[in-house]
Amino acid sequence: MIPLRDSVKSRTFPIVNITIIVLNLLVYLREVTIEPYRLNQVFYAFGLVPAEVLNTLFTGAPLTPVLVSFVTSMFIHGGWLHVIGNMLFLWVFGDNIEDRLGHLKYLLFYLAVGVVGGLAHIISNPVSTVPVVGASGAVAGVLGAYIIAFPRSRILALVPILIIFTLMEIPAVVFIALWFVLQLFNGVASLGGAANTVAYWAHIGGFVMGAILIKTMAPRIVKGYYRP
């Protein structure tokens, strides 16, 4: 299912969400100008490599490069479908979470769920030497927050029926729950050694943390007004 828009209107301009989207797109446009061999080096330099993280912890090597890679990896993507898919989900769902949290809190939230997604992937595949790139863990955190904050929202989506895509309006709870179940199913399957190129446990970890953080970071609504 491909989300196009939701039914919740933001009260504020989502400057942080739009900035994140623009940065991701600009970085990807720069990526396509780099030769494949050099781009592979970029992935290893700025992506998150589980084995490298553990090696740093056990050997006492400087932590700064590894800590930085948790953030830089969120802004690098492995292909145009990867970046467009992530940014589309962020466009549809992120503005409402920024509206609920406020600009600064949303930025901290986004980075936090992305980092937790990276940690979840490392725990699930600690010896991997393949760099993880993409905003998927952070975007999953936004979805986790959205299902808690806006359960009654509806999502206009393109839904595949056989070989034809049809426009359908789907309750946000159903749309996001189906997405999460798919990630969980594939994540469990990957633990059995199934080959895949998707960091499903980064999605799962980011999603769960997003659902937790929105409960603690978001202001409460009292008689129709937001209160810290």
Coordinates of N, CA and C in Angstrom, one line a residue:
M1 N 0.8 -1.2 0.0 CA 0.0 0.0 0.0 C 0.9 1.2 0.0
I2 N 0.5 2.2 -0.8 CA 1.3 3.5 -0.9 C 0.4 4.6 -0.4
P3 N 0.8 5.2 0.8 CA 0.1 6.3 1.3 C 0.2 7.6 0.5
L4 N -0.9 8.3 0.3 CA -0.8 9.6 -0.4 C -1.1 10.8 0.5
R5 N -2.0 10.6 1.4 CA -2.3 11.7 2.4 C -3.1 11.2 3.5
D6 N -3.1 11.9 4.6 CA -4.0 11.5 5.7 C -5.0 12.6 6.0
S7 N -5.9 12.3 6.9 CA -7.1 13.2 7.1 C -6.8 14.2 8.2
V8 N -5.7 14.2 8.8 CA -5.4 15.1 9.9 C -4.6 16.3 9.4
K9 N -5.2 17.5 9.7 CA -4.6 18.7 9.2 C -3.7 19.3 10.3
S10 N -2.5 19.7 9.9 CA -1.5 20.2 10.9 C -1.9 21.7 11.2
R11 N -1.6 22.1 12.4 CA -1.9 23.5 12.8 C -0.7 24.3 12.6
T12 N 0.5 23.7 12.4 CA 1.7 24.5 12.2 C 2.4 24.1 11.0
F13 N 3.3 24.9 10.5 CA 4.1 24.5 9.3 C 5.2 23.6 9.7
P14 N 5.3 22.4 9.1 CA 6.3 21.4 9.5 C 7.7 21.6 9.0
I15 N 8.3 22.7 9.4 CA 9.6 23.1 8.9 C 10.7 22.0 9.1
V16 N 10.7 21.4 10.3 CA 11.7 20.3 10.5 C 11.5 19.1 9.6
N17 N 10.2 18.7 9.5 CA 10.0 17.5 8.6 C 10.3 17.8 7.2
I18 N 10.0 19.0 6.7 CA 10.3 19.3 5.3 C 11.9 19.5 5.1
T19 N 12.5 20.0 6.1 CA 14.0 20.1 6.1 C 14.6 18.8 6.0
I20 N 14.2 17.8 6.8 CA 14.7 16.5 6.8 C 14.5 15.8 5.4
I21 N 13.3 16.0 4.8 CA 13.0 15.5 3.5 C 13.9 16.1 2.5
V22 N 14.1 17.4 2.5 CA 14.9 18.1 1.5 C 16.4 17.6 1.6
L23 N 16.9 17.5 2.9 CA 18.3 17.0 3.1 C 18.5 15.6 2.5
N24 N 17.5 14.7 2.8 CA 17.6 13.4 2.2 C 17.7 13.4 0.7
L25 N 16.8 14.2 0.1 CA 16.8 14.2 -1.4 C 18.1 14.8 -1.9
L26 N 18.6 15.9 -1.3 CA 19.8 16.5 -1.7 C 21.0 15.5 -1.6
V27 N 21.1 14.8 -0.5 CA 22.1 13.8 -0.4 C 22.0 12.8 -1.4
Y28 N 20.8 12.3 -1.7 CA 20.7 11.3 -2.8 C 21.1 11.8 -4.1
L29 N 20.7 13.0 -4.4 CA 21.1 13.6 -5.7 C 22.6 13.7 -5.8
R30 N 23.3 13.9 -4.7 CA 24.7 13.9 -4.7 C 25.3 12.5 -4.9
E31 N 24.6 11.5 -4.3 CA 25.0 10.1 -4.5 C 25.0 9.7 -5.9
V32 N 24.0 10.1 -6.7 CA 23.9 9.6 -8.1 C 25.0 10.1 -9.0
T33 N 25.8 11.1 -8.5 CA 26.9 11.7 -9.3 C 28.2 11.0 -8.9
I34 N 28.2 10.1 -8.0 CA 29.4 9.4 -7.5 C 29.5 8.1 -8.2
E35 N 30.7 7.8 -8.7 CA 31.0 6.5 -9.3 C 30.7 5.3 -8.3
P36 N 30.2 4.2 -8.8 CA 29.8 3.1 -7.9 C 30.9 2.7 -6.9
Y37 N 32.1 2.6 -7.3 CA 33.2 2.2 -6.4 C 33.3 3.2 -5.3
R38 N 33.3 4.5 -5.6 CA 33.4 5.5 -4.6 C 32.2 5.6 -3.7
L39 N 31.0 5.3 -4.3 CA 29.8 5.3 -3.6 C 29.8 4.2 -2.5
N40 N 30.4 3.1 -2.9 CA 30.5 2.0 -1.9 C 31.3 2.4 -0.7
Q41 N 32.4 3.2 -1.0 CA 33.2 3.7 0.1 C 32.5 4.6 1.0
V42 N 31.6 5.4 0.3 CA 30.8 6.4 1.1 C 29.8 5.6 2.1
F43 N 29.2 4.5 1.6 CA 28.4 3.7 2.4 C 29.1 3.2 3.6
Y44 N 30.3 2.7 3.4 CA 31.1 2.2 4.5 C 31.6 3.3 5.5
A45 N 31.8 4.5 4.9 CA 32.3 5.6 5.8 C 31.2 6.2 6.6
F46 N 30.0 6.3 6.0 CA 28.9 7.0 6.7 C 27.7 6.1 7.1
G47 N 27.7 4.9 6.6 CA 26.7 4.0 7.0 C 27.0 3.3 8.4
L48 N 26.0 2.6 8.8 CA 26.2 1.9 10.2 C 26.5 0.5 10.0
V49 N 27.7 0.1 10.4 CA 28.2 -1.3 10.2 C 28.2 -2.0 11.6
P50 N 27.3 -2.9 11.8 CA 27.2 -3.6 13.1 C 28.5 -4.1 13.6
A51 N 29.3 -4.9 12.8 CA 30.5 -5.5 13.3 C 31.5 -4.4 13.7
E52 N 31.5 -3.3 13.0 CA 32.4 -2.2 13.3 C 32.0 -1.5 14.7
V53 N 30.7 -1.4 14.9 CA 30.3 -0.9 16.2 C 30.8 -1.7 17.4
L54 N 30.5 -3.0 17.2 CA 30.9 -3.9 18.3 C 32.5 -4.0 18.5
N55 N 33.2 -4.0 17.4 CA 34.6 -4.0 17.4 C 35.1 -2.7 18.2
T56 N 34.5 -1.6 17.9 CA 34.9 -0.3 18.6 C 34.6 -0.4 20.1
L57 N 33.5 -1.0 20.5 CA 33.2 -1.1 21.9 C 34.2 -2.1 22.6
F58 N 34.5 -3.2 22.0 CA 35.4 -4.2 22.6 C 36.9 -3.8 22.6
T59 N 37.3 -3.0 21.6 CA 38.7 -2.7 21.5 C 39.1 -1.4 22.2
G60 N 38.0 -0.6 22.5 CA 38.3 0.7 23.2 C 38.7 1.8 22.2
A61 N 38.4 1.5 20.9 CA 38.7 2.6 19.9 C 37.9 3.8 20.1
P62 N 38.2 4.9 19.5 CA 37.4 6.1 19.6 C 36.0 5.9 19.2
L63 N 35.0 6.4 20.0 CA 33.6 6.1 19.8 C 33.0 7.2 18.8
T64 N 33.6 8.3 18.7 CA 33.0 9.4 17.9 C 32.6 9.0 16.5
P65 N 33.5 8.3 15.7 CA 33.1 8.0 14.3 C 31.8 7.1 14.3
V66 N 31.8 6.1 15.2 CA 30.6 5.2 15.3 C 29.4 5.9 15.7
L67 N 29.5 6.8 16.7 CA 28.3 7.5 17.1 C 27.8 8.4 16.0
V68 N 28.7 9.0 15.3 CA 28.3 9.9 14.2 C 27.6 9.1 13.1
S69 N 28.0 7.8 12.9 CA 27.5 7.0 11.8 C 26.0 6.6 12.1
F70 N 25.6 6.6 13.4 CA 24.2 6.4 13.7 C 23.3 7.5 13.1
V71 N 23.8 8.7 13.0 CA 23.1 9.8 12.4 C 23.2 9.9 10.9
T72 N 24.5 9.8 10.5 CA 24.7 10.0 9.0 C 24.1 8.9 8.2
S73 N 24.0 7.7 8.7 CA 23.4 6.6 8.0 C 21.9 6.9 7.7
M74 N 21.3 7.8 8.5 CA 19.8 8.1 8.3 C 19.6 8.9 7.0
F75 N 20.7 9.5 6.5 CA 20.5 10.5 5.4 C 21.1 9.9 4.1
I76 N 21.5 8.7 4.1 CA 22.0 8.0 2.9 C 21.0 6.9 2.4
H77 N 20.8 6.8 1.1 CA 19.9 5.7 0.7 C 20.6 4.9 -0.5
G78 N 20.1 3.7 -0.6 CA 20.7 2.8 -1.5 C 20.1 2.8 -2.9
G79 N 19.1 3.6 -3.2 CA 18.5 3.7 -4.5 C 17.3 4.7 -4.5
W80 N 16.8 5.0 -5.7 CA 15.7 6.0 -5.8 C 14.4 5.5 -5.2
L81 N 14.1 4.2 -5.3 CA 12.9 3.7 -4.7 C 13.0 3.7 -3.2
H82 N 14.2 3.5 -2.7 CA 14.5 3.5 -1.2 C 14.2 4.9 -0.7
V83 N 14.8 5.9 -1.3 CA 14.6 7.3 -0.8 C 13.2 7.8 -1.0
I84 N 12.6 7.6 -2.2 CA 11.3 8.1 -2.4 C 10.3 7.4 -1.5
G85 N 10.4 6.1 -1.3 CA 9.5 5.5 -0.4 C 9.5 6.0 1.0
N86 N 10.8 6.2 1.5 CA 10.9 6.7 2.9 C 10.4 8.1 3.0
M87 N 10.7 9.0 2.0 CA 10.3 10.4 2.1 C 8.8 10.5 1.9
L88 N 8.2 9.7 1.1 CA 6.7 9.7 1.0 C 6.0 9.4 2.3
F89 N 6.5 8.4 3.0 CA 5.9 8.1 4.3 C 6.1 9.2 5.3
L90 N 7.3 9.8 5.2 CA 7.6 10.9 6.1 C 6.8 12.1 5.8
W91 N 6.5 12.4 4.5 CA 5.7 13.5 4.1 C 4.3 13.3 4.6
V92 N 3.7 12.1 4.5 CA 2.3 11.9 4.9 C 2.2 11.9 6.4
F93 N 3.1 11.3 7.2 CA 2.9 11.1 8.6 C 3.7 12.0 9.5
G94 N 4.8 12.5 9.0 CA 5.7 13.3 9.9 C 5.2 14.6 10.3
D95 N 4.5 15.3 9.4 CA 4.0 16.7 9.7 C 3.1 16.7 11.0
N96 N 2.3 15.6 11.1 CA 1.4 15.6 12.2 C 2.1 15.3 13.6
I97 N 3.2 14.5 13.5 CA 4.0 14.2 14.7 C 4.7 15.5 15.1
E98 N 5.3 16.2 14.1 CA 5.9 17.5 14.4 C 4.9 18.5 15.0
D99 N 3.7 18.5 14.5 CA 2.7 19.4 15.0 C 2.4 19.1 16.5
R100 N 2.3 17.8 16.8 CA 2.0 17.3 18.1 C 3.1 17.6 19.1
L101 N 4.4 17.4 18.7 CA 5.5 17.5 19.6 C 6.1 18.9 19.6
G102 N 6.0 19.7 18.5 CA 6.7 20.9 18.4 C 8.0 20.7 17.7
H103 N 8.6 21.7 17.1 CA 9.7 21.6 16.2 C 10.9 20.9 16.8
L104 N 11.4 21.5 17.9 CA 12.6 20.9 18.5 C 12.5 19.5 19.0
K105 N 11.3 19.3 19.7 CA 11.1 17.9 20.2 C 11.0 16.9 19.1
Y106 N 10.4 17.4 18.0 CA 10.3 16.4 16.8 C 11.6 16.1 16.3
L107 N 12.5 17.0 16.2 CA 13.9 16.8 15.7 C 14.6 15.8 16.6
L108 N 14.5 16.0 17.9 CA 15.1 15.1 18.9 C 14.4 13.7 18.8
F109 N 13.1 13.7 18.7 CA 12.4 12.4 18.5 C 12.8 11.6 17.3
Y110 N 12.9 12.3 16.2 CA 13.3 11.7 14.9 C 14.7 11.1 15.0
L111 N 15.7 11.8 15.6 CA 17.0 11.3 15.7 C 17.0 10.1 16.7
A112 N 16.3 10.2 17.8 CA 16.3 9.2 18.8 C 15.7 7.8 18.3
V113 N 14.6 7.9 17.6 CA 14.0 6.6 17.0 C 14.9 6.1 16.0
G114 N 15.6 6.9 15.2 CA 16.5 6.4 14.2 C 17.7 5.7 14.8
V115 N 18.2 6.2 15.9 CA 19.3 5.6 16.6 C 18.9 4.3 17.2
V116 N 17.7 4.2 17.8 CA 17.2 3.0 18.4 C 17.0 1.9 17.3
G117 N 16.5 2.4 16.2 CA 16.3 1.5 15.0 C 17.7 0.9 14.6
G118 N 18.7 1.7 14.6 CA 20.1 1.2 14.3 C 20.5 0.2 15.4
L119 N 20.3 0.5 16.6 CA 20.7 -0.4 17.7 C 20.0 -1.8 17.6
A120 N 18.7 -1.7 17.2 CA 17.9 -2.9 17.1 C 18.5 -3.8 16.0
H121 N 18.9 -3.2 14.9 CA 19.5 -3.9 13.8 C 20.8 -4.6 14.2
I122 N 21.6 -3.8 15.0 CA 22.9 -4.4 15.5 C 22.7 -5.6 16.3
I123 N 21.7 -5.5 17.2 CA 21.4 -6.6 18.1 C 20.9 -7.8 17.3
S124 N 20.2 -7.6 16.3 CA 19.6 -8.7 15.5 C 20.7 -9.3 14.6
N125 N 21.7 -8.6 14.2 CA 22.7 -9.1 13.3 C 24.1 -8.5 13.6
P126 N 24.6 -8.9 14.8 CA 25.8 -8.2 15.3 C 27.1 -8.4 14.6
V127 N 27.2 -9.4 13.8 CA 28.5 -9.7 13.1 C 28.5 -9.2 11.6
S128 N 27.4 -8.6 11.2 CA 27.3 -8.1 9.8 C 28.3 -7.1 9.5
T129 N 28.9 -7.2 8.4 CA 29.9 -6.2 7.9 C 29.3 -5.4 6.8
V130 N 28.0 -5.5 6.6 CA 27.3 -4.8 5.5 C 26.8 -3.4 6.1
P131 N 27.1 -2.3 5.5 CA 26.6 -1.0 6.1 C 25.1 -0.9 5.9
V132 N 24.5 -0.4 6.9 CA 23.0 -0.1 6.9 C 22.8 1.4 6.6
V133 N 22.1 1.7 5.6 CA 21.8 3.1 5.2 C 20.3 3.3 5.1
G134 N 19.8 4.5 5.3 CA 18.4 4.8 5.1 C 17.7 5.4 6.3
A135 N 16.6 6.0 6.0 CA 15.9 6.7 7.1 C 14.8 5.8 7.6
S136 N 14.7 4.5 7.2 CA 13.6 3.6 7.5 C 13.3 3.5 9.0
G137 N 14.4 3.4 9.8 CA 14.2 3.2 11.3 C 13.5 4.4 11.9
A138 N 14.0 5.6 11.4 CA 13.4 6.9 11.9 C 11.9 7.0 11.4
V139 N 11.7 6.7 10.2 CA 10.3 6.8 9.6 C 9.4 5.8 10.3
A140 N 9.9 4.6 10.6 CA 9.1 3.6 11.4 C 8.8 4.2 12.7
G141 N 9.7 4.9 13.4 CA 9.4 5.6 14.6 C 8.2 6.6 14.5
V142 N 8.2 7.3 13.4 CA 7.1 8.3 13.1 C 5.8 7.5 13.0
L143 N 5.8 6.3 12.3 CA 4.6 5.5 12.2 C 4.1 5.0 13.6
G144 N 5.1 4.6 14.4 CA 4.7 4.1 15.7 C 4.1 5.2 16.6
A145 N 4.6 6.5 16.4 CA 4.0 7.6 17.1 C 2.6 7.9 16.6
Y146 N 2.5 7.8 15.3 CA 1.2 8.2 14.6 C 0.1 7.3 15.0
I147 N 0.3 6.0 15.1 CA -0.8 5.1 15.5 C -1.2 5.3 16.9
I148 N -0.4 5.9 17.7 CA -0.8 6.2 19.1 C -1.5 7.6 19.2
A149 N -0.9 8.5 18.4 CA -1.4 9.9 18.6 C -2.6 10.2 17.7
F150 N -2.8 9.5 16.6 CA -3.9 9.7 15.7 C -4.6 8.4 15.2
P151 N -5.1 7.7 16.1 CA -5.6 6.4 15.8 C -6.9 6.5 14.9
R152 N -7.6 7.6 15.0 CA -8.8 7.7 14.3 C -8.7 8.4 12.9
S153 N -7.4 8.7 12.5 CA -7.1 9.3 11.2 C -7.4 8.2 10.1
R154 N -7.6 8.7 8.9 CA -7.8 7.9 7.8 C -6.7 8.2 6.7
I155 N -6.3 7.2 6.0 CA -5.2 7.3 5.1 C -5.7 7.0 3.7
L156 N -5.5 8.0 2.8 CA -5.8 7.7 1.4 C -4.6 7.0 0.8
A157 N -4.8 5.8 0.2 CA -3.7 5.1 -0.3 C -4.0 4.4 -1.6
L158 N -2.9 4.1 -2.3 CA -3.0 3.3 -3.5 C -2.8 1.8 -3.1
V159 N -3.8 1.0 -3.3 CA -3.8 -0.4 -2.8 C -3.8 -1.3 -4.1
P160 N -2.8 -2.2 -4.1 CA -2.8 -3.2 -5.3 C -3.9 -4.2 -5.2
I161 N -4.7 -4.4 -6.2 CA -5.7 -5.4 -6.2 C -5.4 -6.2 -7.5
L162 N -4.8 -7.4 -7.4 CA -4.3 -8.1 -8.5 C -3.2 -7.3 -9.2
I163 N -3.4 -6.8 -10.4 CA -2.4 -6.0 -11.1 C -2.7 -4.6 -11.2
I164 N -3.8 -4.2 -10.5 CA -4.3 -2.8 -10.7 C -4.2 -2.1 -9.3
F165 N -3.8 -0.9 -9.3 CA -3.8 -0.1 -8.1 C -5.1 0.7 -8.0
T166 N -5.7 0.7 -6.8 CA -7.0 1.3 -6.6 C -6.8 2.3 -5.4
L167 N -7.5 3.5 -5.5 CA -7.5 4.4 -4.4 C -8.5 3.9 -3.4
M168 N -8.0 3.9 -2.1 CA -8.9 3.5 -1.0 C -8.5 4.3 0.2
E169 N -9.5 4.6 1.0 CA -9.3 5.3 2.3 C -9.4 4.3 3.4
I170 N -8.3 4.2 4.1 CA -8.1 3.1 5.1 C -7.9 3.7 6.5
P171 N -8.5 3.2 7.5 CA -8.2 3.7 8.9 C -6.7 3.6 9.2
A172 N -6.1 4.6 9.8 CA -4.7 4.7 10.1 C -4.3 3.4 10.9
V173 N -5.1 3.0 11.8 CA -4.8 1.9 12.7 C -4.6 0.6 11.8
V174 N -5.5 0.5 10.8 CA -5.4 -0.7 10.0 C -4.1 -0.6 9.1
F175 N -4.0 0.5 8.5 CA -2.8 0.7 7.5 C -1.5 0.5 8.2
I176 N -1.3 1.1 9.4 CA 0.0 1.0 10.1 C 0.1 -0.3 10.7
A177 N -0.9 -0.9 11.3 CA -0.8 -2.2 11.9 C -0.4 -3.3 10.8
L178 N -1.0 -3.2 9.6 CA -0.6 -4.1 8.6 C 0.8 -4.0 8.2
W179 N 1.3 -2.7 8.1 CA 2.7 -2.5 7.8 C 3.6 -3.1 8.9
F180 N 3.2 -2.9 10.2 CA 4.1 -3.4 11.3 C 4.1 -4.9 11.3
V181 N 2.9 -5.5 11.1 CA 2.9 -7.0 11.1 C 3.8 -7.6 10.0
L182 N 3.8 -6.9 8.8 CA 4.7 -7.3 7.7 C 6.1 -7.2 8.1
Q183 N 6.5 -6.1 8.8 CA 7.9 -6.0 9.2 C 8.3 -7.0 10.3
L184 N 7.3 -7.3 11.2 CA 7.6 -8.3 12.2 C 7.7 -9.7 11.6
F185 N 6.9 -10.0 10.7 CA 6.9 -11.3 10.1 C 8.3 -11.5 9.4
N186 N 8.7 -10.5 8.6 CA 10.0 -10.6 7.9 C 11.1 -10.6 8.8
G187 N 11.0 -9.8 9.9 CA 12.1 -9.7 10.9 C 12.3 -11.0 11.5
V188 N 11.3 -11.7 11.9 CA 11.4 -13.0 12.6 C 12.0 -14.0 11.6
A189 N 11.5 -13.9 10.3 CA 12.1 -14.9 9.3 C 13.5 -14.6 9.1
S190 N 14.0 -13.4 9.2 CA 15.4 -13.1 9.0 C 16.3 -13.7 10.0
L191 N 15.7 -13.9 11.2 CA 16.5 -14.5 12.3 C 16.9 -15.9 12.0
G192 N 16.1 -16.6 11.1 CA 16.3 -17.9 10.8 C 17.3 -18.1 9.7
G193 N 17.9 -17.0 9.3 CA 19.0 -17.0 8.2 C 18.4 -16.7 6.9
A194 N 17.2 -16.3 6.7 CA 16.7 -16.0 5.4 C 17.4 -14.7 4.9
A195 N 17.8 -14.8 3.6 CA 18.6 -13.7 3.0 C 17.7 -12.6 2.7
N196 N 18.1 -11.4 3.1 CA 17.3 -10.2 2.7 C 18.2 -9.0 2.7
T197 N 17.8 -7.9 2.1 CA 18.6 -6.7 2.0 C 17.9 -5.6 2.8
V198 N 16.9 -5.9 3.6 CA 16.2 -4.9 4.3 C 16.4 -5.1 5.8
A199 N 16.7 -4.0 6.5 CA 16.9 -4.1 8.0 C 15.6 -4.0 8.7
Y200 N 14.9 -5.2 8.7 CA 13.5 -5.2 9.3 C 13.6 -4.9 10.8
W201 N 14.6 -5.3 11.5 CA 14.6 -5.1 12.9 C 14.9 -3.6 13.3
A202 N 15.5 -2.9 12.3 CA 15.6 -1.4 12.5 C 14.2 -0.8 12.4
H203 N 13.3 -1.3 11.5 CA 12.0 -0.8 11.5 C 11.2 -1.1 12.7
I204 N 11.4 -2.4 13.2 CA 10.6 -2.8 14.4 C 11.1 -2.0 15.6
G205 N 12.4 -1.9 15.8 CA 12.9 -1.1 16.9 C 12.5 0.3 16.9
G206 N 12.6 1.0 15.7 CA 12.2 2.4 15.6 C 10.7 2.6 15.9
F207 N 9.9 1.6 15.4 CA 8.4 1.7 15.5 C 8.1 1.7 17.0
V208 N 8.6 0.7 17.7 CA 8.3 0.5 19.1 C 8.7 1.7 20.0
M209 N 9.9 2.2 19.7 CA 10.4 3.4 20.4 C 9.6 4.6 20.1
G210 N 9.1 4.7 18.9 CA 8.2 5.9 18.5 C 6.9 5.8 19.3
A211 N 6.4 4.6 19.4 CA 5.1 4.5 20.2 C 5.3 4.8 21.6
I212 N 6.5 4.5 22.2 CA 6.8 4.8 23.6 C 7.0 6.3 23.8
L213 N 7.9 6.9 22.9 CA 8.3 8.3 23.1 C 7.1 9.2 23.0
I214 N 6.2 9.0 22.1 CA 5.1 9.9 21.8 C 4.2 10.0 23.1
K215 N 4.2 8.9 23.9 CA 3.4 9.0 25.1 C 4.1 9.8 26.2
T216 N 5.4 9.9 26.1 CA 6.1 10.7 27.1 C 6.5 12.1 26.7
M217 N 6.7 12.3 25.4 CA 7.1 13.6 24.9 C 6.0 14.5 24.5
A218 N 4.8 14.0 24.1 CA 3.7 14.8 23.6 C 2.9 15.5 24.7
P219 N 2.5 16.7 24.4 CA 1.6 17.4 25.4 C 0.3 16.7 25.5
R220 N -0.3 16.7 26.6 CA -1.7 16.2 26.8 C -2.7 17.2 26.3
I221 N -3.9 16.6 25.9 CA -5.0 17.5 25.4 C -6.0 17.5 26.5
V222 N -6.3 18.7 26.9 CA -7.2 18.9 28.0 C -8.3 19.9 27.6
K223 N -9.5 19.5 27.4 CA -10.7 20.3 27.0 C -10.3 21.0 25.6
G224 N -9.8 20.2 24.7 CA -9.5 20.7 23.4 C -8.3 21.5 23.2
Y225 N -7.5 21.7 24.3 CA -6.3 22.5 24.3 C -5.1 21.6 24.6
Y226 N -3.9 21.9 24.0 CA -2.7 21.2 24.3 C -2.1 21.8 25.6
R227 N -1.7 20.9 26.5 CA -1.0 21.3 27.7 C 0.2 20.5 27.9
P228 N 1.4 21.1 28.2 CA 2.6 20.4 28.4 C 2.5 19.4 29.5

